[in-house]
Amino acid sequence: MQQDADIECVQEDAAERDHVPVKHEEMLAYDVVVLGDISASLVSCGVYDNLNQFVRNAGGGLVIIAGQSYMPLAYRGTPLEALLPIKLDSAQAPPADIPIVEGFRPELTLAGRKSTTIFRFAESESGSLEVWKEFPELYWLFEARELAEGAQVFAQHPTRSGASGRLPVIVKHRVGAGTV
């Protein structure tokens, strides 16, 4: 679902939804649900319940993409918070009124290099790391200083740290039968 995008994209891409699947059965037709920087006011209690069941019981995947407006801070105190691989108590987004001029390239952790193939871009690990180093720099980072229990960091900030080590850029953890 796209909250603030060109509605024609929905017409161009058959996989794109114009709404969040609300019914449990509807959600089960998918392997993964991706939530970007969507307003919490657009997510009903029923959707929270279905997302929780989708991940915990049906083994679904949930991808959360942090953003400047809502995700994930607007979900503090909601049922979605319990699914997150980070703790929101000490987390913060960078101030919106201060320009970010210094970029960074995330570093893959050992788990990012060895426990998943998602970051495998070449035949060898060294070849994959060379490709990874060529990606453009990132500028914006949601600062998650503490991880949820059992969370694995796949990519981290090269220099900035929090309570759990270097600040995570890409994190995953198991929740019931599913992955977030």
PDB file of C-alpha atoms in Angstrom:
ATOM      1  CA  MET A   1       0.000   0.000   0.000  1.00  0.00           C
ATOM      2  CA  GLN A   2       1.224   3.465  -0.731  1.00  0.00           C
ATOM      3  CA  GLN A   3       0.172   6.233   1.606  1.00  0.00           C
ATOM      4  CA  ASP A   4       1.830   9.189  -0.114  1.00  0.00           C
ATOM      5  CA  ALA A   5       2.815   8.094  -3.595  1.00  0.00           C
ATOM      6  CA  ASP A   6       1.645   8.242  -7.138  1.00  0.00           C
ATOM      7  CA  ILE A   7      -1.594   6.249  -7.307  1.00  0.00           C
ATOM      8  CA  GLU A   8      -0.726   5.289 -10.898  1.00  0.00           C
ATOM      9  CA  CYS A   9       2.017   3.054  -9.476  1.00  0.00           C
ATOM     10  CA  VAL A  10      -0.737   0.764  -8.190  1.00  0.00           C
ATOM     11  CA  GLN A  11      -2.113   0.524 -11.702  1.00  0.00           C
ATOM     12  CA  GLU A  12       1.339  -0.157 -13.196  1.00  0.00           C
ATOM     13  CA  ASP A  13       2.366  -2.890 -10.750  1.00  0.00           C
ATOM     14  CA  ALA A  14      -0.100  -5.718 -10.184  1.00  0.00           C
ATOM     15  CA  ALA A  15       1.679  -6.689  -6.945  1.00  0.00           C
ATOM     16  CA  GLU A  16       1.188  -3.218  -5.435  1.00  0.00           C
ATOM     17  CA  ARG A  17      -1.801  -2.898  -3.114  1.00  0.00           C
ATOM     18  CA  ASP A  18      -3.895   0.228  -2.712  1.00  0.00           C
ATOM     19  CA  HIS A  19      -4.722  -0.801   0.880  1.00  0.00           C
ATOM     20  CA  VAL A  20      -3.263  -2.828   3.725  1.00  0.00           C
ATOM     21  CA  PRO A  21      -4.748  -6.337   3.727  1.00  0.00           C
ATOM     22  CA  VAL A  22      -7.206  -6.156   6.614  1.00  0.00           C
ATOM     23  CA  LYS A  23      -8.618  -9.654   6.837  1.00  0.00           C
ATOM     24  CA  HIS A  24      -6.496 -12.453   8.231  1.00  0.00           C
ATOM     25  CA  GLU A  25      -7.187 -14.665   5.203  1.00  0.00           C
ATOM     26  CA  GLU A  26      -6.134 -11.826   2.889  1.00  0.00           C
ATOM     27  CA  MET A  27      -2.793 -11.483   4.685  1.00  0.00           C
ATOM     28  CA  LEU A  28      -2.130 -15.212   4.445  1.00  0.00           C
ATOM     29  CA  ALA A  29      -1.942 -14.879   0.654  1.00  0.00           C
ATOM     30  CA  TYR A  30       1.441 -13.151   1.163  1.00  0.00           C
ATOM     31  CA  ASP A  31       4.841 -14.308   2.383  1.00  0.00           C
ATOM     32  CA  VAL A  32       5.991 -10.858   3.480  1.00  0.00           C
ATOM     33  CA  VAL A  33       4.330  -7.584   4.451  1.00  0.00           C
ATOM     34  CA  VAL A  34       6.431  -4.427   4.038  1.00  0.00           C
ATOM     35  CA  LEU A  35       5.572  -1.381   6.147  1.00  0.00           C
ATOM     36  CA  GLY A  36       7.356   1.827   5.299  1.00  0.00           C
ATOM     37  CA  ASP A  37       6.901   5.226   6.889  1.00  0.00           C
ATOM     38  CA  ILE A  38       3.123   4.828   7.219  1.00  0.00           C
ATOM     39  CA  SER A  39       1.047   6.780   9.722  1.00  0.00           C
ATOM     40  CA  ALA A  40      -0.100   4.709  12.695  1.00  0.00           C
ATOM     41  CA  SER A  41      -3.512   6.371  12.358  1.00  0.00           C
ATOM     42  CA  LEU A  42      -4.055   4.362   9.167  1.00  0.00           C
ATOM     43  CA  VAL A  43      -3.515   1.024  10.917  1.00  0.00           C
ATOM     44  CA  SER A  44      -6.581  -0.344  12.709  1.00  0.00           C
ATOM     45  CA  CYS A  45      -6.640  -2.670  15.721  1.00  0.00           C
ATOM     46  CA  GLY A  46      -7.709  -5.472  13.393  1.00  0.00           C
ATOM     47  CA  VAL A  47      -4.647  -4.983  11.208  1.00  0.00           C
ATOM     48  CA  TYR A  48      -2.382  -5.088  14.280  1.00  0.00           C
ATOM     49  CA  ASP A  49      -4.008  -8.358  15.362  1.00  0.00           C
ATOM     50  CA  ASN A  50      -3.691  -9.830  11.879  1.00  0.00           C
ATOM     51  CA  LEU A  51      -0.041  -8.755  11.531  1.00  0.00           C
ATOM     52  CA  ASN A  52       0.698 -10.313  14.902  1.00  0.00           C
ATOM     53  CA  GLN A  53      -0.977 -13.604  13.908  1.00  0.00           C
ATOM     54  CA  PHE A  54       0.603 -13.460  10.437  1.00  0.00           C
ATOM     55  CA  VAL A  55       4.100 -13.253  11.914  1.00  0.00           C
ATOM     56  CA  ARG A  56       3.814 -15.256  15.135  1.00  0.00           C
ATOM     57  CA  ASN A  57       1.507 -18.073  14.048  1.00  0.00           C
ATOM     58  CA  ALA A  58       1.609 -18.254  10.240  1.00  0.00           C
ATOM     59  CA  GLY A  59       5.390 -17.716   9.970  1.00  0.00           C
ATOM     60  CA  GLY A  60       5.056 -14.610   7.826  1.00  0.00           C
ATOM     61  CA  GLY A  61       7.772 -12.057   7.294  1.00  0.00           C
ATOM     62  CA  LEU A  62       7.397  -8.416   8.249  1.00  0.00           C
ATOM     63  CA  VAL A  63       9.789  -5.788   6.888  1.00  0.00           C
ATOM     64  CA  ILE A  64       9.778  -2.485   8.732  1.00  0.00           C
ATOM     65  CA  ILE A  65      11.430   0.481   7.013  1.00  0.00           C
ATOM     66  CA  ALA A  66      12.157   3.406   9.325  1.00  0.00           C
ATOM     67  CA  GLY A  67      11.286   6.862   8.101  1.00  0.00           C
ATOM     68  CA  GLN A  68      11.361  10.498   9.121  1.00  0.00           C
ATOM     69  CA  SER A  69       7.639  10.947   9.702  1.00  0.00           C
ATOM     70  CA  TYR A  70       6.183   7.913  11.472  1.00  0.00           C
ATOM     71  CA  MET A  71       7.998   4.598  11.476  1.00  0.00           C
ATOM     72  CA  PRO A  72       8.744   3.320  14.037  1.00  0.00           C
ATOM     73  CA  LEU A  73       8.326   5.996  16.749  1.00  0.00           C
ATOM     74  CA  ALA A  74       4.630   6.577  16.013  1.00  0.00           C
ATOM     75  CA  TYR A  75       4.072   2.899  16.851  1.00  0.00           C
ATOM     76  CA  ARG A  76       5.323   3.231  20.442  1.00  0.00           C
ATOM     77  CA  GLY A  77       2.716   1.698  22.718  1.00  0.00           C
ATOM     78  CA  THR A  78       0.923  -0.118  19.894  1.00  0.00           C
ATOM     79  CA  PRO A  79       0.824  -3.895  19.380  1.00  0.00           C
ATOM     80  CA  LEU A  80       3.339  -3.461  16.526  1.00  0.00           C
ATOM     81  CA  GLU A  81       6.019  -2.367  19.004  1.00  0.00           C
ATOM     82  CA  ALA A  82       6.207  -5.919  20.404  1.00  0.00           C
ATOM     83  CA  LEU A  83       7.165  -7.229  16.949  1.00  0.00           C
ATOM     84  CA  LEU A  84      10.058  -4.819  16.393  1.00  0.00           C
ATOM     85  CA  PRO A  85      13.662  -6.070  16.557  1.00  0.00           C
ATOM     86  CA  ILE A  86      14.637  -2.894  18.430  1.00  0.00           C
ATOM     87  CA  LYS A  87      13.594  -1.232  21.672  1.00  0.00           C
ATOM     88  CA  LEU A  88      11.939   2.141  21.185  1.00  0.00           C
ATOM     89  CA  ASP A  89      12.613   3.468  24.709  1.00  0.00           C
ATOM     90  CA  SER A  90      16.050   4.837  23.812  1.00  0.00           C
ATOM     91  CA  ALA A  91      15.542   5.170  20.053  1.00  0.00           C
ATOM     92  CA  GLN A  92      15.345   8.437  18.154  1.00  0.00           C
ATOM     93  CA  ALA A  93      15.129   9.843  14.670  1.00  0.00           C
ATOM     94  CA  PRO A  94      17.505  12.618  13.660  1.00  0.00           C
ATOM     95  CA  PRO A  95      16.041  16.120  14.062  1.00  0.00           C
ATOM     96  CA  ALA A  96      14.112  17.059  10.926  1.00  0.00           C
ATOM     97  CA  ASP A  97      15.289  20.688  11.014  1.00  0.00           C
ATOM     98  CA  ILE A  98      19.032  19.937  10.944  1.00  0.00           C
ATOM     99  CA  PRO A  99      20.489  19.054   7.538  1.00  0.00           C
ATOM    100  CA  ILE A 100      22.468  15.823   7.389  1.00  0.00           C
ATOM    101  CA  VAL A 101      25.610  16.462   5.389  1.00  0.00           C
ATOM    102  CA  GLU A 102      27.822  13.552   6.398  1.00  0.00           C
ATOM    103  CA  GLY A 103      27.152  10.223   4.744  1.00  0.00           C
ATOM    104  CA  PHE A 104      28.228   6.747   5.771  1.00  0.00           C
ATOM    105  CA  ARG A 105      28.491   3.279   4.321  1.00  0.00           C
ATOM    106  CA  PRO A 106      27.040   0.580   6.564  1.00  0.00           C
ATOM    107  CA  GLU A 107      29.342  -2.315   7.401  1.00  0.00           C
ATOM    108  CA  LEU A 108      28.142  -5.880   7.172  1.00  0.00           C
ATOM    109  CA  THR A 109      28.499  -7.782  10.425  1.00  0.00           C
ATOM    110  CA  LEU A 110      29.627 -11.386  10.644  1.00  0.00           C
ATOM    111  CA  ALA A 111      25.927 -12.388  10.718  1.00  0.00           C
ATOM    112  CA  GLY A 112      25.315 -10.255   7.619  1.00  0.00           C
ATOM    113  CA  ARG A 113      28.154 -11.956   5.786  1.00  0.00           C
ATOM    114  CA  LYS A 114      27.655 -15.540   6.967  1.00  0.00           C
ATOM    115  CA  SER A 115      24.112 -16.268   8.190  1.00  0.00           C
ATOM    116  CA  THR A 116      22.119 -15.071   5.197  1.00  0.00           C
ATOM    117  CA  THR A 117      22.475 -14.975   1.425  1.00  0.00           C
ATOM    118  CA  ILE A 118      20.561 -11.714   1.037  1.00  0.00           C
ATOM    119  CA  PHE A 119      23.804  -9.729   0.895  1.00  0.00           C
ATOM    120  CA  ARG A 120      25.587 -12.124  -1.452  1.00  0.00           C
ATOM    121  CA  PHE A 121      26.301 -10.112  -4.593  1.00  0.00           C
ATOM    122  CA  ALA A 122      29.172 -12.170  -6.003  1.00  0.00           C
ATOM    123  CA  GLU A 123      30.479 -15.731  -5.977  1.00  0.00           C
ATOM    124  CA  SER A 124      32.877 -15.089  -3.093  1.00  0.00           C
ATOM    125  CA  GLU A 125      32.523 -13.264   0.217  1.00  0.00           C
ATOM    126  CA  SER A 126      35.332 -10.885  -0.730  1.00  0.00           C
ATOM    127  CA  GLY A 127      33.616 -10.158  -4.061  1.00  0.00           C
ATOM    128  CA  SER A 128      30.352  -9.434  -2.261  1.00  0.00           C
ATOM    129  CA  LEU A 129      32.107  -7.072   0.130  1.00  0.00           C
ATOM    130  CA  GLU A 130      33.637  -5.206  -2.811  1.00  0.00           C
ATOM    131  CA  VAL A 131      30.161  -4.734  -4.331  1.00  0.00           C
ATOM    132  CA  TRP A 132      28.801  -3.644  -0.921  1.00  0.00           C
ATOM    133  CA  LYS A 133      31.522  -0.967  -0.681  1.00  0.00           C
ATOM    134  CA  GLU A 134      30.441   0.502  -4.022  1.00  0.00           C
ATOM    135  CA  PHE A 135      26.867   1.231  -2.904  1.00  0.00           C
ATOM    136  CA  PRO A 136      26.070   4.917  -2.420  1.00  0.00           C
ATOM    137  CA  GLU A 137      26.437   6.399   1.038  1.00  0.00           C
ATOM    138  CA  LEU A 138      23.449   6.672   3.350  1.00  0.00           C
ATOM    139  CA  TYR A 139      22.706   9.898   5.185  1.00  0.00           C
ATOM    140  CA  TRP A 140      19.661   9.348   7.345  1.00  0.00           C
ATOM    141  CA  LEU A 141      19.754   6.824  10.198  1.00  0.00           C
ATOM    142  CA  PHE A 142      17.128   5.943  12.776  1.00  0.00           C
ATOM    143  CA  GLU A 143      19.125   5.527  15.962  1.00  0.00           C
ATOM    144  CA  ALA A 144      18.091   2.280  17.626  1.00  0.00           C
ATOM    145  CA  ARG A 145      20.392   2.120  20.639  1.00  0.00           C
ATOM    146  CA  GLU A 146      19.005  -1.141  22.078  1.00  0.00           C
ATOM    147  CA  LEU A 147      17.990  -4.370  20.389  1.00  0.00           C
ATOM    148  CA  ALA A 148      15.104  -6.671  21.206  1.00  0.00           C
ATOM    149  CA  GLU A 149      16.105  -9.954  22.773  1.00  0.00           C
ATOM    150  CA  GLY A 150      17.551 -12.333  20.181  1.00  0.00           C
ATOM    151  CA  ALA A 151      17.857  -9.700  17.437  1.00  0.00           C
ATOM    152  CA  GLN A 152      20.696 -10.084  14.912  1.00  0.00           C
ATOM    153  CA  VAL A 153      22.399  -7.096  13.329  1.00  0.00           C
ATOM    154  CA  PHE A 154      23.235  -7.651   9.661  1.00  0.00           C
ATOM    155  CA  ALA A 155      24.602  -4.169   8.927  1.00  0.00           C
ATOM    156  CA  GLN A 156      25.834  -1.483  11.295  1.00  0.00           C
ATOM    157  CA  HIS A 157      27.053   2.097  11.326  1.00  0.00           C
ATOM    158  CA  PRO A 158      30.837   2.172  10.824  1.00  0.00           C
ATOM    159  CA  THR A 159      31.550   4.463  13.804  1.00  0.00           C
ATOM    160  CA  ARG A 160      28.487   5.400  15.906  1.00  0.00           C
ATOM    161  CA  SER A 161      27.554   3.221  18.883  1.00  0.00           C
ATOM    162  CA  GLY A 162      24.692   2.536  21.272  1.00  0.00           C
ATOM    163  CA  ALA A 163      24.074   0.246  24.267  1.00  0.00           C
ATOM    164  CA  SER A 164      24.269  -2.906  22.118  1.00  0.00           C
ATOM    165  CA  GLY A 165      27.405  -1.934  20.169  1.00  0.00           C
ATOM    166  CA  ARG A 166      27.527  -0.076  16.890  1.00  0.00           C
ATOM    167  CA  LEU A 167      24.201   1.401  15.805  1.00  0.00           C
ATOM    168  CA  PRO A 168      22.275  -1.096  13.689  1.00  0.00           C
ATOM    169  CA  VAL A 169      21.235  -0.282  10.142  1.00  0.00           C
ATOM    170  CA  ILE A 170      19.666  -3.646   9.228  1.00  0.00           C
ATOM    171  CA  VAL A 171      18.331  -5.887  12.017  1.00  0.00           C
ATOM    172  CA  LYS A 172      16.212  -9.044  12.121  1.00  0.00           C
ATOM    173  CA  HIS A 173      14.764 -11.292  14.732  1.00  0.00           C
ATOM    174  CA  ARG A 174      12.410 -14.227  15.034  1.00  0.00           C
ATOM    175  CA  VAL A 175       8.992 -13.645  16.531  1.00  0.00           C
ATOM    176  CA  GLY A 176       7.125 -16.878  17.036  1.00  0.00           C
ATOM    177  CA  ALA A 177       7.170 -18.711  13.715  1.00  0.00           C
ATOM    178  CA  GLY A 178       7.955 -15.566  11.693  1.00  0.00           C
ATOM    179  CA  THR A 179      10.691 -13.039  11.092  1.00  0.00           C
ATOM    180  CA  VAL A 180      10.746  -9.253  11.424  1.00  0.00           C
TER     181      VAL A 180
END
